[in-house]
Coordinates of C-alpha atoms and ligand atoms in Angstrom, one line a residue:
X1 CA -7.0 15.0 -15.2
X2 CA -4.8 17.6 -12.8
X3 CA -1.4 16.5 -12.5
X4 CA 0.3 16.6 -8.9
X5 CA 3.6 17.2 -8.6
X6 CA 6.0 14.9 -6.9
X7 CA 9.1 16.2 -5.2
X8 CA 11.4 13.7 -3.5
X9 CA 13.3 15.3 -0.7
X10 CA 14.7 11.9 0.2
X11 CA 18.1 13.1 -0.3
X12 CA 18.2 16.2 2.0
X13 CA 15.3 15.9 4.6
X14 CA 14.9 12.1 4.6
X15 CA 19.0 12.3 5.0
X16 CA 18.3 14.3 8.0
X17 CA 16.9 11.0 9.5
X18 CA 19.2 9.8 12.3
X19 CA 22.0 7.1 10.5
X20 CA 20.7 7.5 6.9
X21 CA 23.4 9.5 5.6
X22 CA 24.3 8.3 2.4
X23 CA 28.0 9.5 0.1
X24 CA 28.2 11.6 -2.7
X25 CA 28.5 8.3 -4.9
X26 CA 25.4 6.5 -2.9
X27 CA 23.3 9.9 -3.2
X28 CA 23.8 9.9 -7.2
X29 CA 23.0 6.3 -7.1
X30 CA 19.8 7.3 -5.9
X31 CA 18.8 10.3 -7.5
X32 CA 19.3 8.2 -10.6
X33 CA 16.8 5.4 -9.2
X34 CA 14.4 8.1 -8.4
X35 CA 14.7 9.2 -12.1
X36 CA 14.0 5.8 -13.2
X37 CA 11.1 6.1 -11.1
X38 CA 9.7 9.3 -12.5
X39 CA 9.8 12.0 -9.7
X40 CA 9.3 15.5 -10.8
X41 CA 11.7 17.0 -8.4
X42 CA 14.6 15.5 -6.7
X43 CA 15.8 17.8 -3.9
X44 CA 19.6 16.8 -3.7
X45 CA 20.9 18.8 -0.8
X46 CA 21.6 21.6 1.0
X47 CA 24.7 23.0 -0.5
X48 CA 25.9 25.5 2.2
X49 CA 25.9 22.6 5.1
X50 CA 29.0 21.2 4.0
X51 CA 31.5 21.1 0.9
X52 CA 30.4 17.7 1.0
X53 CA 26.6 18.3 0.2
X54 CA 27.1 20.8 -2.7
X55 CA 29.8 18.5 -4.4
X56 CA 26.8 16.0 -4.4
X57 CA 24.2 18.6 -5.5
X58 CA 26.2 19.7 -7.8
X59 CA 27.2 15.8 -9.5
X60 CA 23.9 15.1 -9.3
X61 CA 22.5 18.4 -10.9
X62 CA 25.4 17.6 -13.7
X63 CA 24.5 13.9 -14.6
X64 CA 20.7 13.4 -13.8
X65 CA 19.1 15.3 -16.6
X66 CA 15.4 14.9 -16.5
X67 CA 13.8 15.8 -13.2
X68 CA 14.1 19.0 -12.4
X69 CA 16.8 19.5 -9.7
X70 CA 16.2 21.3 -6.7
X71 CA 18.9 22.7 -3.5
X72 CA 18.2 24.0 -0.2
X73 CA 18.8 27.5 1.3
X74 CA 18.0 29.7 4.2
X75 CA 17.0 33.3 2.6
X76 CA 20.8 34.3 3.4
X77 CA 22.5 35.6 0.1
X78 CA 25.3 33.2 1.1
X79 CA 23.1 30.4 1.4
X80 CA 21.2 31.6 -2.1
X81 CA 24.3 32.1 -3.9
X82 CA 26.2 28.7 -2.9
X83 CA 23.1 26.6 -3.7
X84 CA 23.0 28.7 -7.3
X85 CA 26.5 27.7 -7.9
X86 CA 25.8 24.1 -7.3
X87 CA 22.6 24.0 -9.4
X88 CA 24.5 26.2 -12.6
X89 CA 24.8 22.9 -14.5
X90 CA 21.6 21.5 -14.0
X91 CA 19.2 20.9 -17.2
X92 CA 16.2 22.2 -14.8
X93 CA 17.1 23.7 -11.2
X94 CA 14.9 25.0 -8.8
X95 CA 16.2 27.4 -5.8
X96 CA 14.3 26.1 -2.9
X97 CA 14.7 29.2 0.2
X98 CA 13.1 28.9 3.4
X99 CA 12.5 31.0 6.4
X100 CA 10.3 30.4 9.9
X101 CA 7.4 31.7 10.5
X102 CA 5.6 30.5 13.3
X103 CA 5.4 33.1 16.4
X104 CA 7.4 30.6 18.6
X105 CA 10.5 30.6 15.8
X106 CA 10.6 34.2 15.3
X107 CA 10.8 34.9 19.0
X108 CA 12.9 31.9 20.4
X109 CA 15.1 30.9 17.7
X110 CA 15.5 33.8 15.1
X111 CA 15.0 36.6 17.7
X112 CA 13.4 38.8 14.9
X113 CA 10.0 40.6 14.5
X114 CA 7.1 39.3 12.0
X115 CA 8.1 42.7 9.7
X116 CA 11.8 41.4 9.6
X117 CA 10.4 38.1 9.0
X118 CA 8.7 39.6 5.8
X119 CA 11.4 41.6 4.5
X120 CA 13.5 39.0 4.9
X121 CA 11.2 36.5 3.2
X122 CA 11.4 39.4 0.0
X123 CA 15.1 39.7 -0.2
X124 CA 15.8 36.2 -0.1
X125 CA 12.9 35.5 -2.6
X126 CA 13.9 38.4 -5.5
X127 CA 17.6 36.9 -4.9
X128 CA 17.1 33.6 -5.7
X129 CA 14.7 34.4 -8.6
X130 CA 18.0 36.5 -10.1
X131 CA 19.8 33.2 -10.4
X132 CA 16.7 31.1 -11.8
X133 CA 13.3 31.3 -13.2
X134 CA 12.0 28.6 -10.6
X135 CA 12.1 29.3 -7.0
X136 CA 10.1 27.7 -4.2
X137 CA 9.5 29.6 -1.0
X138 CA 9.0 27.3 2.2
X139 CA 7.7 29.2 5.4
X140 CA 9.5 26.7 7.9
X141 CA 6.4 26.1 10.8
X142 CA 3.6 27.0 8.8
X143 CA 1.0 25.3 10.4
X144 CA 2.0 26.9 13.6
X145 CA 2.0 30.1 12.2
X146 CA -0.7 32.3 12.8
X147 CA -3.2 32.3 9.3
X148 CA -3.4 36.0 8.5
X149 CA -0.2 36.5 8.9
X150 CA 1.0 33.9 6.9
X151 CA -1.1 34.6 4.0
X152 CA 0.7 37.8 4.3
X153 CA 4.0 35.9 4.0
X154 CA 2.6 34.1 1.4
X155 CA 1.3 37.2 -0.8
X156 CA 5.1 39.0 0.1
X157 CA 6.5 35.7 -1.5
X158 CA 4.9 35.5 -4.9
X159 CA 4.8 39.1 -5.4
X160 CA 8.9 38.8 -5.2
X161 CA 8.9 36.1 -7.6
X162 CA 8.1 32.5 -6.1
X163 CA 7.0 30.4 -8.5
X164 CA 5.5 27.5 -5.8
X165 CA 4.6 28.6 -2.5
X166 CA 5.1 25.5 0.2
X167 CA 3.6 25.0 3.5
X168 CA 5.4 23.0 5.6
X169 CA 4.1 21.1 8.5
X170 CA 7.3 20.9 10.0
X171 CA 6.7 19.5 13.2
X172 CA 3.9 16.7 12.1
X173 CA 1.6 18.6 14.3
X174 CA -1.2 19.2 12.1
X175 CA -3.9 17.1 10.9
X176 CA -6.6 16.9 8.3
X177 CA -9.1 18.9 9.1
X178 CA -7.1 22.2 10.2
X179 CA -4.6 21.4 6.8
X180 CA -7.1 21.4 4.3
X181 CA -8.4 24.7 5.9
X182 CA -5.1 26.1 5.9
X183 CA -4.6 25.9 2.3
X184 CA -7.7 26.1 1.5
X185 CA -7.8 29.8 3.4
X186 CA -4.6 30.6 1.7
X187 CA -5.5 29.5 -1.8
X188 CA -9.3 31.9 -1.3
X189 CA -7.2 34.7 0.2
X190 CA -3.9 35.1 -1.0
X191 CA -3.5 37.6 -4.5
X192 CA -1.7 35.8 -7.2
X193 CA -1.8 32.2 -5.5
X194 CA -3.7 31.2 -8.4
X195 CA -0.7 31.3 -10.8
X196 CA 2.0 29.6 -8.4
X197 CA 2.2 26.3 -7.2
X198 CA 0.9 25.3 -3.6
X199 CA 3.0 22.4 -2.1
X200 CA 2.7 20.3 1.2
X201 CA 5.5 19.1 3.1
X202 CA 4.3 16.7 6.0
X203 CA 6.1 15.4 8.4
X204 CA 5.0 12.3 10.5
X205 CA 5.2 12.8 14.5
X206 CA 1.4 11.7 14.6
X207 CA 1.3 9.6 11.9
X208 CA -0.4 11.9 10.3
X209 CA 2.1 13.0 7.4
X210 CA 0.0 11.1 4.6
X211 CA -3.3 12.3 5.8
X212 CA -2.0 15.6 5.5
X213 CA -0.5 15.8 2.4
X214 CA -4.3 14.8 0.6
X215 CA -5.8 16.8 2.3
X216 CA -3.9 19.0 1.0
X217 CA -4.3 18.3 -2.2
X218 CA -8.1 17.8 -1.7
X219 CA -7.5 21.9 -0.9
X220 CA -5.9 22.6 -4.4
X221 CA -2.0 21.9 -3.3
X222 CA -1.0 20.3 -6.8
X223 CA 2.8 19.5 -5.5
X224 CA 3.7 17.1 -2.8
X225 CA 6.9 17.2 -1.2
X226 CA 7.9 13.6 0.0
X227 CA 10.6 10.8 1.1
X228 CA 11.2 7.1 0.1
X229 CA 10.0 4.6 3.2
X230 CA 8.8 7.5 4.7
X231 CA 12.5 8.6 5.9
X232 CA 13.4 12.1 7.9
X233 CA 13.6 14.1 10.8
X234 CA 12.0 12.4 13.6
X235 CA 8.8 10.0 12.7
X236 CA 10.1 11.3 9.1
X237 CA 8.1 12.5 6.3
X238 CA 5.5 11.7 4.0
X239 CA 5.9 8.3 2.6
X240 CA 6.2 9.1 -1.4
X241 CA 4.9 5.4 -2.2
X242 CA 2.2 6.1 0.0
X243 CA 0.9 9.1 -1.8
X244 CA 1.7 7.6 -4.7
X245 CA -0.2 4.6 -4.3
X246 CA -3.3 6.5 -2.5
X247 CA -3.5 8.6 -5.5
X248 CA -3.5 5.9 -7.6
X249 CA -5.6 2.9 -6.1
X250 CA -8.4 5.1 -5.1
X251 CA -8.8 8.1 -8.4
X252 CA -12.8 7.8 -7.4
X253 CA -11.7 10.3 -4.8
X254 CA -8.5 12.1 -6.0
X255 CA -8.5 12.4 -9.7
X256 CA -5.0 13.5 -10.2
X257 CA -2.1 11.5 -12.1
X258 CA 1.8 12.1 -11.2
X259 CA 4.4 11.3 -13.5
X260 CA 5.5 8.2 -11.2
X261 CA 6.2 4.5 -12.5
X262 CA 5.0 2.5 -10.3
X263 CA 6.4 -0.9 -10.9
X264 CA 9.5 1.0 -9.8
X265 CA 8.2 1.5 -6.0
X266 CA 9.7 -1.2 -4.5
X267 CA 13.3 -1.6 -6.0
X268 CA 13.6 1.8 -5.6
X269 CA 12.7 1.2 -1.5
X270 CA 14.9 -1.4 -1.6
X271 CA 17.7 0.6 -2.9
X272 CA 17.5 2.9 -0.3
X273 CA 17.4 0.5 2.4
X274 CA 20.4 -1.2 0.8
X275 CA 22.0 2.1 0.8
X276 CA 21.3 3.3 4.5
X277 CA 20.6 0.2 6.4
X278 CA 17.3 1.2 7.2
X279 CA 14.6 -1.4 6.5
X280 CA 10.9 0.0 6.7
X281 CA 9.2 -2.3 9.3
X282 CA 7.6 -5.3 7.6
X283 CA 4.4 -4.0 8.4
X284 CA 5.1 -0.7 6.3
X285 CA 2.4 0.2 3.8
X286 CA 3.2 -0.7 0.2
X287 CA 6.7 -2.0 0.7
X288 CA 7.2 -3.4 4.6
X289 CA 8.5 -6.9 3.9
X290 CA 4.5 -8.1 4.8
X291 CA 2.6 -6.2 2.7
X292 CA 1.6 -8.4 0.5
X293 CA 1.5 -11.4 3.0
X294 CA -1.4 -13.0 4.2
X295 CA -1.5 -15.5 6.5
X296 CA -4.3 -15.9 8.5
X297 CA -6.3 -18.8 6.7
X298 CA -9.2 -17.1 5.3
X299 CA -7.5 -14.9 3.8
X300 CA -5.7 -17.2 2.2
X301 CA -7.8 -18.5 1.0
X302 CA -9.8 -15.9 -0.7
X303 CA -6.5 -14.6 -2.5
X304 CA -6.4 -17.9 -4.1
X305 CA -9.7 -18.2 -5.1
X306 CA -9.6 -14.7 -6.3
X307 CA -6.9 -11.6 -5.3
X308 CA -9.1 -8.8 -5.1
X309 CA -10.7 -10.4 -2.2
X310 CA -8.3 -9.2 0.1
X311 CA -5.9 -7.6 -2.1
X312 CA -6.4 -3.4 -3.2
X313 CA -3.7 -3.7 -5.4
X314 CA -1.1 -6.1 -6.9
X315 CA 2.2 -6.4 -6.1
X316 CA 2.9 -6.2 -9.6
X317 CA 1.8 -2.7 -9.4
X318 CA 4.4 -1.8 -7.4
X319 CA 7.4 -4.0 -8.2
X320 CA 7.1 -6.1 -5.7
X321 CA 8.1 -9.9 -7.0
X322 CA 5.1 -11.8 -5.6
X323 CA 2.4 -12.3 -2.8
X324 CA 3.9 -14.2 -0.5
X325 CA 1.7 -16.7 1.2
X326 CA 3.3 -17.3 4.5
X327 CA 2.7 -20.2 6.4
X328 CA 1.7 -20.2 10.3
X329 CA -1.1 -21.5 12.7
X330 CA -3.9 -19.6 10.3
X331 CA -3.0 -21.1 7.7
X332 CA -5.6 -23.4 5.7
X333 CA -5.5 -26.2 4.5
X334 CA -5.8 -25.0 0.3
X335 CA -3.0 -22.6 1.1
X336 CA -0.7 -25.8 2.5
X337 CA -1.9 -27.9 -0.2
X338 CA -0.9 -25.1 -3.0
X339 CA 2.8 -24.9 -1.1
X340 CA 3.0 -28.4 -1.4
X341 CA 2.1 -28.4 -5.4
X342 CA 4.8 -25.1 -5.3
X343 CA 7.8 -27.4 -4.1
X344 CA 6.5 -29.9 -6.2
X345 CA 4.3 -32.6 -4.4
X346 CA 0.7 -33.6 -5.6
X347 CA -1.1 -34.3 -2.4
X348 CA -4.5 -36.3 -2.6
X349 CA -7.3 -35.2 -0.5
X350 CA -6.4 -37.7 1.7
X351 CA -2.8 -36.9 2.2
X352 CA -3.6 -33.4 2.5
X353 CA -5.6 -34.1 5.5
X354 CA -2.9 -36.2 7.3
X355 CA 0.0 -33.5 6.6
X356 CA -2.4 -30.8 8.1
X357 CA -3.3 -32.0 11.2
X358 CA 0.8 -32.6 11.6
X359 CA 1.2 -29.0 10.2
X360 CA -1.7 -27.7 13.0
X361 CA 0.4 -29.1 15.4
X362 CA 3.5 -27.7 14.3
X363 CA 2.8 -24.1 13.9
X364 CA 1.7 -24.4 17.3
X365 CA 5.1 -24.8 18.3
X366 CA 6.6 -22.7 15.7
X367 CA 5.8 -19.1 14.3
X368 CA 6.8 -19.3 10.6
X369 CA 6.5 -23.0 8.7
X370 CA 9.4 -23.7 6.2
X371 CA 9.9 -25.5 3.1
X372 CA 12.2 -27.4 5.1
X373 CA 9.6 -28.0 8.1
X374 CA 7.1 -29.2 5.2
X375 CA 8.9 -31.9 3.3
X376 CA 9.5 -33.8 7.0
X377 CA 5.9 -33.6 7.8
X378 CA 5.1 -35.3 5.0
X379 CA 7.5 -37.5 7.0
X380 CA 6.2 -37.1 10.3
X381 CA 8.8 -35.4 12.1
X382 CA 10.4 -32.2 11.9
X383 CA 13.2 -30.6 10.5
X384 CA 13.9 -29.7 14.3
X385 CA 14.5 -33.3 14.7
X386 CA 17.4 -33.0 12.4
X387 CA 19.9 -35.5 13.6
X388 CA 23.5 -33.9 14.0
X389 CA 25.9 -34.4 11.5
X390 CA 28.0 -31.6 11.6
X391 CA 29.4 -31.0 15.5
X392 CA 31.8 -28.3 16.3
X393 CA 35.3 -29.3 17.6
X394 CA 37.0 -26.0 17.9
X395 CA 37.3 -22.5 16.5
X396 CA 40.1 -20.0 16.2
X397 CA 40.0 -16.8 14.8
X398 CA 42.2 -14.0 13.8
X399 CA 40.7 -10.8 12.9
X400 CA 41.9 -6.8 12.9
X401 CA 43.9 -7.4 10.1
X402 CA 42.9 -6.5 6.3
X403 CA 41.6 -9.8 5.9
X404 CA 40.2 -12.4 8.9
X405 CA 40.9 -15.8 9.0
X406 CA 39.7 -18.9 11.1
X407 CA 40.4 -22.2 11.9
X408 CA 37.6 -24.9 12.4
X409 CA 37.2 -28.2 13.2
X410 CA 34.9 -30.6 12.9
X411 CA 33.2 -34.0 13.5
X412 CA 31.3 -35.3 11.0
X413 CA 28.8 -38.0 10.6
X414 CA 29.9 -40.7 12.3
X415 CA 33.2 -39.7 13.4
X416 CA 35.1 -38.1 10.6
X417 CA 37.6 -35.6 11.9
X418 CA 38.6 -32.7 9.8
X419 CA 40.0 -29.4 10.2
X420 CA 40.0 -26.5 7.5
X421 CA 41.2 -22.9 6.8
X422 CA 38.9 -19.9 5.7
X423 CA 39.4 -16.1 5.2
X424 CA 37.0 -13.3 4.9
X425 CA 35.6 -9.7 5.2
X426 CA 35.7 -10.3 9.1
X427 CA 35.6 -13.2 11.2
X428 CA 32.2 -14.7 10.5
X429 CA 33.1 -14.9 6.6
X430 CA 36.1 -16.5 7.8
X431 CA 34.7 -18.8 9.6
X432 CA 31.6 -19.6 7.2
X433 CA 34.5 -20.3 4.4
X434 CA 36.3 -22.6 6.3
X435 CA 33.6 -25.0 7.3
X436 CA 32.4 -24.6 3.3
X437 CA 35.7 -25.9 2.9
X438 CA 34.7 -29.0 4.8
X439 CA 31.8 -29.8 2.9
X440 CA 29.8 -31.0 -0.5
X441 CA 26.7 -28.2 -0.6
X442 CA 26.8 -25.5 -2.1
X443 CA 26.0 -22.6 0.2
X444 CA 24.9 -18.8 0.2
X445 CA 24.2 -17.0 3.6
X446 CA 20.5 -15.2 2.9
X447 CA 20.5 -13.6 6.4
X448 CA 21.8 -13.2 9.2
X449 CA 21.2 -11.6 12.8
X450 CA 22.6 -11.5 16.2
X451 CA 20.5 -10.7 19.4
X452 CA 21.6 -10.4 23.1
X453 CA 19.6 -12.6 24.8
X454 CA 21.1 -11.2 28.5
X455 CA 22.4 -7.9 29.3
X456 CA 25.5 -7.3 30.2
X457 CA 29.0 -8.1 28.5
X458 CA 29.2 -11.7 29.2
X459 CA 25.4 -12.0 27.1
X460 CA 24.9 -14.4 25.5
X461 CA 24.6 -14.0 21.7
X462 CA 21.9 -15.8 20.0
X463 CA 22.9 -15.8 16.2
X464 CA 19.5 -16.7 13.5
X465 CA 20.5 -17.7 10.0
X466 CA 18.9 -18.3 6.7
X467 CA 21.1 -20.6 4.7
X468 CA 20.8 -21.7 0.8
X469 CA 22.1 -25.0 0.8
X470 CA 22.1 -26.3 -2.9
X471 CA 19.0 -24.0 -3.8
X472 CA 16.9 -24.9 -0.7
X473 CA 16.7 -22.2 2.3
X474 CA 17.3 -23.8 6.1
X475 CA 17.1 -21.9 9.0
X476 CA 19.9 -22.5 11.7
X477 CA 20.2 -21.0 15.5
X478 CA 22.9 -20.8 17.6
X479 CA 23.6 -19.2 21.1
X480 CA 26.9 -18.5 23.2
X481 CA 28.8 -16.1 24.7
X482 CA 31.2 -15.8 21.9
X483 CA 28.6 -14.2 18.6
X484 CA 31.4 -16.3 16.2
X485 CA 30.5 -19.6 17.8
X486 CA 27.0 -18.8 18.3
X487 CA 27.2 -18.3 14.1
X488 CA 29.3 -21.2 13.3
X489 CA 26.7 -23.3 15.4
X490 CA 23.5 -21.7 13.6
X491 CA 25.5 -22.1 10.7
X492 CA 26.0 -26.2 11.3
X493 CA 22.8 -26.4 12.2
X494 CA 21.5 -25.4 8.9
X495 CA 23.6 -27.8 7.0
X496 CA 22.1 -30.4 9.5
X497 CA 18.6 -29.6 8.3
X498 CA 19.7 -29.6 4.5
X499 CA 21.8 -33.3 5.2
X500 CA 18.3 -34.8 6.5
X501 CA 16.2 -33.2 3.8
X502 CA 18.5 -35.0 1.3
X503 CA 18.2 -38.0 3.3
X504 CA 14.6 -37.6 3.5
X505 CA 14.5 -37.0 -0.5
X506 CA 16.2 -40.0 -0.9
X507 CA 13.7 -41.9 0.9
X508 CA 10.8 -39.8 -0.3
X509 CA 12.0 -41.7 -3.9
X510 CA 12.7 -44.5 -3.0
X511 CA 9.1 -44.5 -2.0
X512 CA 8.2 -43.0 -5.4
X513 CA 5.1 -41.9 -4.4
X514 CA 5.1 -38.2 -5.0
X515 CA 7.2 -35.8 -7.3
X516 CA 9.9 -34.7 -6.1
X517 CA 10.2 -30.7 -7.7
X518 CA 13.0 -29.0 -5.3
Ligands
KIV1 O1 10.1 20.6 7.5 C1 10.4 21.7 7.0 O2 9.9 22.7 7.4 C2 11.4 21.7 6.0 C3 11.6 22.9 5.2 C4 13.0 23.3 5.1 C5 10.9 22.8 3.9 O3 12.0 20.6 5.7
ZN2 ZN1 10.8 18.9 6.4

């Protein structure tokens, strides 16, 4: 089986992505994870942008030892020779030089003619290839650029020494068809193409960018030049689990392997999301937080009875901890019965049908069912009928220093005042520790987010919680002007929920009629 080449630019161009720049300590973080993964190529940074980026090339070319390493440069000799230096001490290290082009580059933004463009393209080539044996050449706008001439460009590049010719399609403008003509034009026409390397470098401005890149290889590209979530300029680039997974899931059409793990998709997503603060949106191929969800009822269905039914792949295949069977108004009734026999209750046929005509009515009302919202059906009620127990009396808080710290007070249960002292990372935490200090659960924040449900200053915040009280998950909401009271209400909320599932527990064995498993 051909092999394709993976090389993860997640680290320069996916960095390029507006708020996803990462330190020199989170970058190696990464380029380790995406050793653990198994890329090929890990393309760490452009080293003349900033002392900043070749310290980090060059740490990362120092202590990450198997994948070949590669840096950025323009085909300036500065450029060359500063992304040389940072590479020295790499194991592997590829020079990766670039130039534009397209008609509209060379006029507008270089200001040079397609001859200079060439020579240019030699210089910068034979220079690099005096520092290493492996140097890619990227003409920046390829797809743009007009075909003869860059098969020229192309031919002028290997004879100088490039050992993997890529064509970019820098502005996500191509698509299939005209892509796998391109390369397939350049591989029929271009002496010498035969003994380099043809890459694709997509980028995603019509959501095209995966598309792209096999049809490129369905052309004979053999590298693939990609990001993690699909990060980068713009729309961003090529999702690398995308490929990945496409390559893999349906080998019928694309008979290539890559060296990557898959199992290691997902944590490795998840690292990079940890790192930048950029979740992929939960309807994001392979790893969006949904993937793996179904939830309309049939569906459900099916995957119980048997996965492949609506499943191409496991999660397992990818790392991904489990399918997730989230409960809403499609929802069937074997797929509430199985959650049920999950938190530990054996329903009877009979029961079953009771709980779901409360549940039917329920997720009419409500767009995600909890575990919470279960256990008081079987009830009847809701947890949204959750009696207060916890009210808030007042709140101070004192932040701006190193530490914050609040002061809350309560009223609990029937009337117990009390009044406690919490300090945190910020006011929230301060606040969050001081009603902990109040009371007899044991808590951990899962999530939490604010929204402005008005514009203006004076909005009011509206704070949604998820809340692990004792090993059980309760949602809370809260809303006021003030996002610290909004929080400390969502928060008291949740305990709320978590004080009536124990006292609904406690019935619940008293009646002894079912198991009680959370
Ligand atoms: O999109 C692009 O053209 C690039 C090149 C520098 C490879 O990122
Ligand atoms: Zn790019």
């Amino acid at each position: 089986m051909d092999r394709v080449t993976i090389f993860d630019t997640t680290l320069r161009d996916g960095e390029q992505s507006p708020g996803a720049s990462m330190t020199a300590g989170e970058k190696l973080r990464m380029a380790h994870q995406l050793d653990a993964l198994g890329v090929d190529v890990i393309e760490a940074g452009f080293p003349i942008s900033s002392p900043e980026d070749f310290a980090s090339v060059r740490r990362i070319a120092s202590e990450v030892r198997r994948p070949v390493i590669a840096g950025l440069a323009r085909v300036e000799p500065g450029d060359i020779d500063r992304a040389a230096e940072a590479l020295k001490v790499a194991e592997r290290a590829r020079l990766h030089v670039f130039l534009a082009t397209s008609d509209i580059h060379l006029r507008h933004k270089l200001r040079i003619s397609r001859e200079e463009c060439l020579e240019r393209v030699v210089a910068g080539v034979q220079r690099a290839r005096a520092h290493v044996d492996d140097v890619e050449f990227s003409a920046e706008d390829a797809t743009r650029t007009d075909l003869p001439f860059l098969c020229a460009v192309m031919q002028a590049a290997i004879a100088a020494g490039a050992t993997t010719i890529n064509i970019p399609d820098t502005v996500g403008y191509t698509h299939p068809a005209e892509y796998r003509r391109i390369i397939a034009t350049l591989r029929a026409t271009v002496p010498g193409i035969d003994d380099v390397v043809v890459s694709v470098h997509c980028h995603d401005d019509l959501g095209l960018a995966v598309a792209n890149s096999l049809a490129g290889v369905e052309a004979g590209a053999r590298q693939v030049e990609c990001t993690i979530n699909g990060i980068g300029e713009r729309a961003g680039n090529a999702a690398l689990e995308e490929v990945v997974m496409a390559l893999r899931v349906r080998a019928d059409g694309y008979p290539f392997e890559t060296g990557v793990r898959t199992p290691e998709l997902y944590r490795t997503s998840q690292l990079l999301s940890y790192l930048t603060g950029i979740q992929p949106q939960p309807n994001k191929a392979i790893v969006g937080k949904n993937a793996f969800a179904h939830e309309a009822g049939i569906h459900q269905d099916g995957v119980i009875k048997e996965r492949s039914t609506y499943e191409i792949m496991t999660p397992a295949m990818v790392g991904v901890p489990e399918s997730q069977l989230v409960l809403g108004k499609h929802s069937g009734r074997n797929a509430l019965a199985r959650r049920y026999r999950e938190l530990g209750y054996e329903l009877s046929i009979e029961e079953t049908g009771r709980v779901y005509k409360l549940f039917k009515m329920l997720a009419d009302q409500k767009k995600a069912i909890f575990d919470e919202d279960l256990i008081a059906i079987l009830q009847h009620g809701t947890m949204e009928d959750a009696p207060r127990v916890h009210r808030l009396r007042g709140l101070e808080v004192r932040c701006g220093e190193k530490r914050s710290r609040a002061i809350v007070r309560l009223t609990v249960g029937d009337g117990r005042e009390c009044e406690a002292n919490g300090e945190g990372d910020g006011p929230l935490a301060a606040a969050f520790a001081a009603v902990d200090a109040m009371i007899e659960f044991r808590t951990e924040l899962e999530t939490l987010e604010v929204h402005s449900a008005t514009p203006g200053r004076d909005a009011v915040g509206e704070v949604s919680l998820r809340l692990k009280v004792n090993g059980t998950t309760f949602t809370g909401r809260g809303a006021s002007t003030d996002i610290v009271d909004a929080a400390v209400r969502a928060y008291l909320v949740a305990l709320d929920k978590a004080s009536h599932a124990r006292e609904l527990e406690a019935q619940h064995l008293e009646a002894a009629s079912y198991l009680w498993g959370v």
